[in-house]
Amino acid sequence: MEGGHSYREESHQEEATGVTPDSAAATDSDDDNGYEALTFFHPNQEQRETRNLADGNRSPKNSQSPDSSMTTKELQEYWRNEKRNYRAVKVLFEIPSARIVEKAFAKYVKYQIIIIQTGSFDSNRSIIERRYSDFERLHADLLKAFYDEMEDVPFPKKILTGNFTEDIIMERKLAFQDYLRLLYSMGCIQTSSTFIDFLIGPEMEEGYSCLRGGQYTKALEIFLQVVPLQEKLIKHRPILLVPTLCAILICHKDLDNSRSAYEFGEKALHRLQNYPNNRYFMPLLETMISLAYELGKDFVSLQEKLEERRAKKGPRKAATLKELAVQEYVH
């Protein structure tokens, strides 16, 4: 994507050096949002970030480490929780239906893709629609980036006649379903920006377009639908959810729903706690301080974090949170 900031434009010190967010080098890096950085992750760091997604729902007992003071029953419960937290989580793709779209100068088929998460109960099935040309573009882009891996991956050929017969549509439904499952089975492709943008890009573009146009209700509706799918796809890098959470915060704030705005701001800050140099960190703190003051919440700790960061960064003026949000997905 061209123009403003987008996922595809991310380049990261972690990719170049292999440092993890726990290291001093990572703390001093401004580039803390990337897909392919998974390749260089220390396994323990990846596991910690994935587990952090559920920290808000875990009790202190469940989050403690085993020690000699724990009873046998407590130790058994502890290891049951650990096993549950490390259970393999995968994404499953189903294409149950398709529909023919007819417009003034175009006729095409849209395939309904249902994406669910396995390994744990998933109450948020994500549903998107893509047409043959979308799959074709994805395949071409993946061939450029991962030729060796994609060389033998089958792709349904384009046909000039009979595209809209029931048999051809059924054949392609099954083919595209197998195609997505095969792509997801390849680690390098599963975490690539090309694959993830295919699954969430159109909806994200629409959401940010509505946000820039002041259509906050519509933008909020789109973002809230995309977030569950985005979470499924970026388990390897939860920080990638920060821009979307901040966009939701902005929508709620401009719709005078400060309480919900603060709630999503807390989720974003949780993911940024190890990334103080991230471009969203200081603008988010400033917004959260304002919301906390408005809601009568404690803002002193937030103010202290902001002052500490300002002391390290110097007097340089940072963009506001809204200015950052409207720059996402700009062509």
Coordinates of C-alpha atoms in Angstrom, one line a residue:
M1 CA 0.0 0.0 0.0
E2 CA 1.3 3.4 -0.9
G3 CA 1.2 6.8 0.8
G4 CA 0.6 6.7 4.5
H5 CA 1.7 4.1 7.0
S6 CA 0.5 0.6 6.4
Y7 CA 1.6 -2.9 7.6
R8 CA 3.4 -3.6 4.3
E9 CA 5.7 -0.7 4.9
E10 CA 7.0 -1.9 8.2
S11 CA 10.7 -2.8 8.5
H12 CA 12.2 -3.9 11.8
Q13 CA 15.4 -3.9 13.7
E14 CA 14.3 -7.3 15.0
E15 CA 14.4 -8.7 11.5
A16 CA 17.9 -7.4 10.9
T17 CA 19.5 -8.3 14.2
G18 CA 17.3 -10.9 15.8
V19 CA 17.0 -9.0 19.1
T20 CA 14.0 -9.6 21.2
P21 CA 11.7 -7.0 22.8
D22 CA 13.3 -8.0 26.2
S23 CA 16.7 -6.7 25.1
A24 CA 17.9 -3.2 25.5
A25 CA 18.4 -2.9 21.7
A26 CA 14.7 -3.7 21.1
T27 CA 13.6 -1.2 23.7
D28 CA 15.5 1.5 21.8
S29 CA 14.0 0.7 18.5
D30 CA 11.2 2.7 16.9
D31 CA 10.1 -0.2 14.7
D32 CA 8.1 -2.4 16.9
N33 CA 5.3 -3.6 14.6
G34 CA 6.0 -6.3 12.0
Y35 CA 4.7 -9.6 10.7
E36 CA 7.8 -11.4 9.5
A37 CA 9.6 -10.7 12.8
L38 CA 8.3 -14.0 14.1
T39 CA 11.2 -15.7 12.4
F40 CA 13.6 -14.1 14.8
F41 CA 11.6 -14.4 18.0
H42 CA 13.0 -16.3 20.9
P43 CA 10.3 -18.9 21.5
N44 CA 9.8 -17.8 25.1
Q45 CA 9.0 -14.3 24.1
E46 CA 6.4 -15.4 21.5
Q47 CA 4.8 -17.6 24.2
R48 CA 4.7 -14.7 26.7
E49 CA 3.1 -12.3 24.2
T50 CA 0.5 -14.9 23.2
R51 CA -0.3 -15.6 26.8
N52 CA -0.6 -11.9 27.6
L53 CA -3.7 -11.7 25.4
A54 CA -5.6 -13.6 28.1
D55 CA -3.9 -12.1 31.2
G56 CA -7.0 -10.0 32.0
N57 CA -9.0 -13.1 32.5
R58 CA -6.6 -15.0 34.6
S59 CA -6.6 -14.9 38.4
P60 CA -3.5 -14.2 40.4
K61 CA -3.4 -17.9 41.5
N62 CA -3.4 -19.0 37.8
S63 CA -0.6 -16.6 36.9
Q64 CA 1.8 -17.5 39.6
S65 CA 4.8 -19.7 39.1
P66 CA 5.0 -23.1 40.8
D67 CA 6.9 -23.1 44.1
S68 CA 7.4 -25.2 47.2
S69 CA 4.6 -23.5 49.1
M70 CA 1.9 -24.7 46.7
T71 CA -0.2 -27.8 47.7
T72 CA -0.4 -30.8 45.4
K73 CA -3.8 -29.7 44.3
E74 CA -2.6 -26.2 43.5
L75 CA 0.3 -27.6 41.5
Q76 CA -2.0 -29.8 39.5
E77 CA -4.2 -26.9 38.8
Y78 CA -1.2 -24.8 37.8
W79 CA 0.0 -27.3 35.3
R80 CA -3.5 -27.8 33.9
N81 CA -3.6 -24.1 33.2
E82 CA -0.1 -24.1 31.7
K83 CA -1.1 -26.9 29.3
R84 CA -4.2 -25.1 28.4
N85 CA -2.3 -21.9 27.7
Y86 CA 0.2 -23.6 25.4
R87 CA -2.4 -25.7 23.5
A88 CA -1.8 -25.4 19.8
V89 CA -4.1 -22.8 18.3
K90 CA -4.7 -22.9 14.6
V91 CA -7.0 -21.2 12.1
L92 CA -9.4 -23.2 10.0
F93 CA -10.8 -21.9 6.7
E94 CA -14.2 -23.0 5.3
I95 CA -15.9 -21.8 2.1
P96 CA -19.5 -23.0 2.5
S97 CA -21.2 -20.7 -0.1
A98 CA -20.7 -18.3 -3.0
R99 CA -22.9 -15.8 -4.7
I100 CA -23.1 -14.2 -8.1
V101 CA -22.8 -10.4 -8.2
E102 CA -24.2 -8.6 -11.2
K103 CA -23.4 -4.9 -11.8
A104 CA -23.9 -2.6 -14.8
F105 CA -20.6 -3.6 -16.4
A106 CA -19.4 -6.5 -14.4
K107 CA -20.5 -10.0 -13.3
Y108 CA -18.5 -12.1 -10.8
V109 CA -18.6 -14.6 -8.1
K110 CA -18.0 -13.8 -4.4
Y111 CA -16.9 -16.6 -2.2
Q112 CA -17.8 -16.6 1.5
I113 CA -14.9 -17.5 3.7
I114 CA -15.5 -18.5 7.3
I115 CA -12.4 -18.4 9.6
I116 CA -12.5 -20.0 13.0
Q117 CA -9.9 -20.7 15.6
T118 CA -9.3 -24.2 16.7
G119 CA -7.6 -25.4 20.0
S120 CA -10.0 -23.4 22.1
F121 CA -13.6 -22.3 22.0
D122 CA -14.1 -19.7 19.4
S123 CA -17.4 -17.8 19.7
N124 CA -16.3 -15.2 17.1
R125 CA -16.5 -16.7 13.7
S126 CA -15.1 -14.3 11.2
I127 CA -16.8 -14.1 7.8
I128 CA -15.4 -12.3 4.7
E129 CA -16.0 -12.4 1.0
R130 CA -13.5 -12.5 -1.8
R131 CA -13.7 -12.9 -5.5
Y132 CA -11.5 -14.9 -8.0
S133 CA -9.4 -11.8 -8.9
D134 CA -8.6 -11.3 -5.2
F135 CA -7.3 -14.8 -4.9
E136 CA -5.4 -14.4 -8.2
R137 CA -3.7 -11.2 -6.9
L138 CA -2.8 -13.0 -3.7
H139 CA -1.2 -15.9 -5.6
A140 CA 0.8 -13.6 -7.8
D141 CA 2.1 -11.6 -4.8
L142 CA 3.0 -14.7 -2.9
L143 CA 4.9 -16.1 -5.9
K144 CA 7.0 -13.0 -6.0
A145 CA 7.8 -13.1 -2.2
F146 CA 7.9 -16.9 -1.7
Y147 CA 8.6 -18.5 -5.0
D148 CA 10.3 -21.6 -3.7
E149 CA 7.5 -22.3 -1.3
M150 CA 4.7 -21.4 -3.8
E151 CA 6.2 -23.1 -6.9
D152 CA 4.1 -26.3 -6.6
V153 CA 1.0 -24.8 -4.9
P154 CA -2.0 -25.5 -7.2
F155 CA -4.2 -22.6 -8.2
P156 CA -7.5 -22.8 -10.1
K157 CA -7.0 -21.6 -13.7
K158 CA -9.0 -18.8 -15.2
I159 CA -11.6 -20.0 -17.7
L160 CA -13.3 -17.9 -20.4
T161 CA -16.7 -19.5 -20.3
G162 CA -18.8 -21.4 -17.8
N163 CA -17.6 -19.3 -14.8
F164 CA -21.0 -19.1 -13.3
T165 CA -22.2 -22.7 -13.6
E166 CA -23.0 -24.5 -10.4
D167 CA -20.4 -27.1 -11.0
I168 CA -17.5 -24.6 -11.6
I169 CA -18.5 -22.6 -8.6
M170 CA -18.6 -25.7 -6.4
E171 CA -15.2 -26.8 -7.8
R172 CA -13.6 -23.5 -7.0
K173 CA -15.1 -23.3 -3.5
L174 CA -13.4 -26.5 -2.7
A175 CA -10.2 -25.5 -4.4
F176 CA -9.9 -22.1 -2.7
Q177 CA -10.7 -23.8 0.7
D178 CA -7.8 -26.2 0.2
Y179 CA -5.6 -23.4 -1.1
L180 CA -6.1 -21.2 2.0
R181 CA -5.5 -24.2 4.3
L182 CA -2.3 -25.0 2.5
L183 CA -1.0 -21.4 2.7
Y184 CA -1.8 -21.3 6.4
S185 CA 0.2 -24.5 6.9
M186 CA 3.4 -22.7 5.7
G187 CA 4.8 -20.6 8.6
C188 CA 6.5 -18.0 6.5
I189 CA 3.3 -17.3 4.5
Q190 CA 0.9 -17.6 7.5
T191 CA 2.7 -14.6 9.2
S192 CA 3.4 -12.6 6.0
S193 CA 1.8 -9.2 5.5
T194 CA 0.6 -10.3 2.0
F195 CA -1.5 -13.2 3.4
I196 CA -2.8 -11.3 6.3
D197 CA -3.7 -8.2 4.2
F198 CA -5.7 -10.5 1.8
L199 CA -7.8 -11.6 4.8
I200 CA -8.3 -8.2 6.5
G201 CA -7.1 -5.5 4.1
P202 CA -10.3 -4.6 2.3
E203 CA -12.3 -4.3 5.5
M204 CA -9.5 -2.3 7.2
E205 CA -9.3 0.1 4.3
E206 CA -13.0 0.7 4.4
G207 CA -12.9 1.2 8.2
Y208 CA -10.1 3.8 8.0
S209 CA -11.7 5.5 5.1
C210 CA -14.9 6.0 7.2
L211 CA -12.8 7.2 10.1
R212 CA -11.1 9.8 7.9
G213 CA -14.5 10.9 6.6
G214 CA -15.9 11.4 10.1
Q215 CA -18.2 8.4 9.8
Y216 CA -17.3 7.1 13.2
T217 CA -20.3 4.9 13.8
K218 CA -19.7 3.0 10.5
A219 CA -16.0 2.9 11.1
L220 CA -16.5 1.5 14.6
E221 CA -18.8 -1.2 13.3
I222 CA -16.2 -2.3 10.8
F223 CA -13.3 -2.3 13.2
L224 CA -15.2 -4.3 15.8
Q225 CA -15.9 -6.9 13.2
V226 CA -12.3 -7.1 12.0
V227 CA -10.6 -7.2 15.5
P228 CA -11.6 -10.9 16.2
L229 CA -10.1 -12.0 12.9
Q230 CA -7.0 -9.9 13.3
E231 CA -6.4 -11.4 16.7
K232 CA -6.6 -14.9 15.2
L233 CA -4.1 -14.0 12.5
I234 CA -1.5 -12.2 14.6
K235 CA -1.0 -14.4 17.6
H236 CA 2.7 -14.3 16.9
R237 CA 2.7 -10.5 17.2
P238 CA -0.1 -9.0 19.4
I239 CA 1.4 -5.5 19.0
L240 CA 0.1 -5.4 15.5
L241 CA -3.4 -5.0 17.0
V242 CA -2.4 -1.6 18.5
P243 CA -3.4 0.6 15.5
T244 CA -6.8 -1.0 15.3
L245 CA -7.4 -0.7 19.0
C246 CA -6.4 3.0 18.8
A247 CA -8.7 3.5 15.9
I248 CA -11.6 2.1 17.9
L249 CA -10.6 4.3 20.8
I250 CA -10.8 7.4 18.5
C251 CA -14.2 6.3 17.2
H252 CA -15.6 5.9 20.7
K253 CA -14.0 9.2 21.8
D254 CA -15.5 11.2 19.0
L255 CA -18.9 9.5 19.6
D256 CA -18.6 10.8 23.2
N257 CA -18.3 7.2 24.6
S258 CA -15.3 7.9 26.9
R259 CA -15.7 4.8 29.0
S260 CA -15.4 2.5 26.0
A261 CA -12.6 4.6 24.6
Y262 CA -10.7 4.2 27.8
E263 CA -11.3 0.4 27.8
F264 CA -9.8 0.0 24.4
G265 CA -6.9 2.3 25.3
E266 CA -6.0 0.0 28.2
K267 CA -5.9 -2.9 25.8
A268 CA -3.6 -1.1 23.5
L269 CA -1.3 0.1 26.3
H270 CA -1.1 -3.5 27.6
R271 CA 0.4 -4.5 24.2
L272 CA 2.8 -1.6 24.2
Q273 CA 4.2 -2.0 27.7
N274 CA 7.5 -3.5 26.3
Y275 CA 7.6 -1.1 23.4
P276 CA 8.0 2.5 24.8
N277 CA 9.6 3.7 21.5
N278 CA 6.6 2.6 19.4
R279 CA 5.1 5.6 17.6
Y280 CA 1.7 5.0 19.2
F281 CA 3.1 4.9 22.8
M282 CA 3.3 8.6 23.7
P283 CA 0.1 9.8 21.8
L284 CA -1.8 7.0 23.4
L285 CA -0.6 8.0 26.9
E286 CA -1.6 11.6 26.2
T287 CA -5.1 10.5 25.2
M288 CA -5.5 8.1 28.1
I289 CA -4.5 10.8 30.6
S290 CA -7.2 13.0 29.1
L291 CA -9.8 10.2 29.3
A292 CA -8.8 9.2 32.8
Y293 CA -9.2 12.8 34.0
E294 CA -12.6 13.0 32.4
L295 CA -13.7 9.7 33.9
G296 CA -12.4 10.5 37.4
K297 CA -9.8 7.7 37.2
D298 CA -6.2 7.8 38.4
F299 CA -4.0 9.4 35.8
V300 CA -0.9 10.0 37.9
S301 CA 0.9 6.8 36.9
L302 CA 0.1 7.5 33.2
Q303 CA 1.4 11.0 33.6
E304 CA 4.6 9.7 35.2
K305 CA 5.2 7.3 32.3
L306 CA 4.6 10.1 29.8
E307 CA 7.0 12.4 31.5
E308 CA 9.6 9.7 31.7
R309 CA 9.3 9.0 28.0
R310 CA 9.4 12.7 27.2
A311 CA 12.6 13.1 29.1
K312 CA 14.2 10.3 27.0
K313 CA 12.8 11.5 23.7
G314 CA 13.5 15.2 24.1
P315 CA 11.2 18.1 23.2
R316 CA 10.4 16.7 19.7
K317 CA 6.6 17.2 19.0
A318 CA 4.8 14.0 18.4
A319 CA 1.7 13.4 16.3
T320 CA -1.6 13.1 18.1
L321 CA -3.3 9.7 18.3
K322 CA -6.0 10.8 15.8
E323 CA -3.3 12.0 13.4
L324 CA -1.6 8.6 13.5
A325 CA -4.9 6.8 13.0
V326 CA -6.0 8.7 9.9
Q327 CA -2.6 7.9 8.3
E328 CA -3.2 4.1 8.3
Y329 CA -4.2 2.4 5.1
V330 CA -3.8 5.5 2.9
H331 CA -3.3 4.9 -0.8

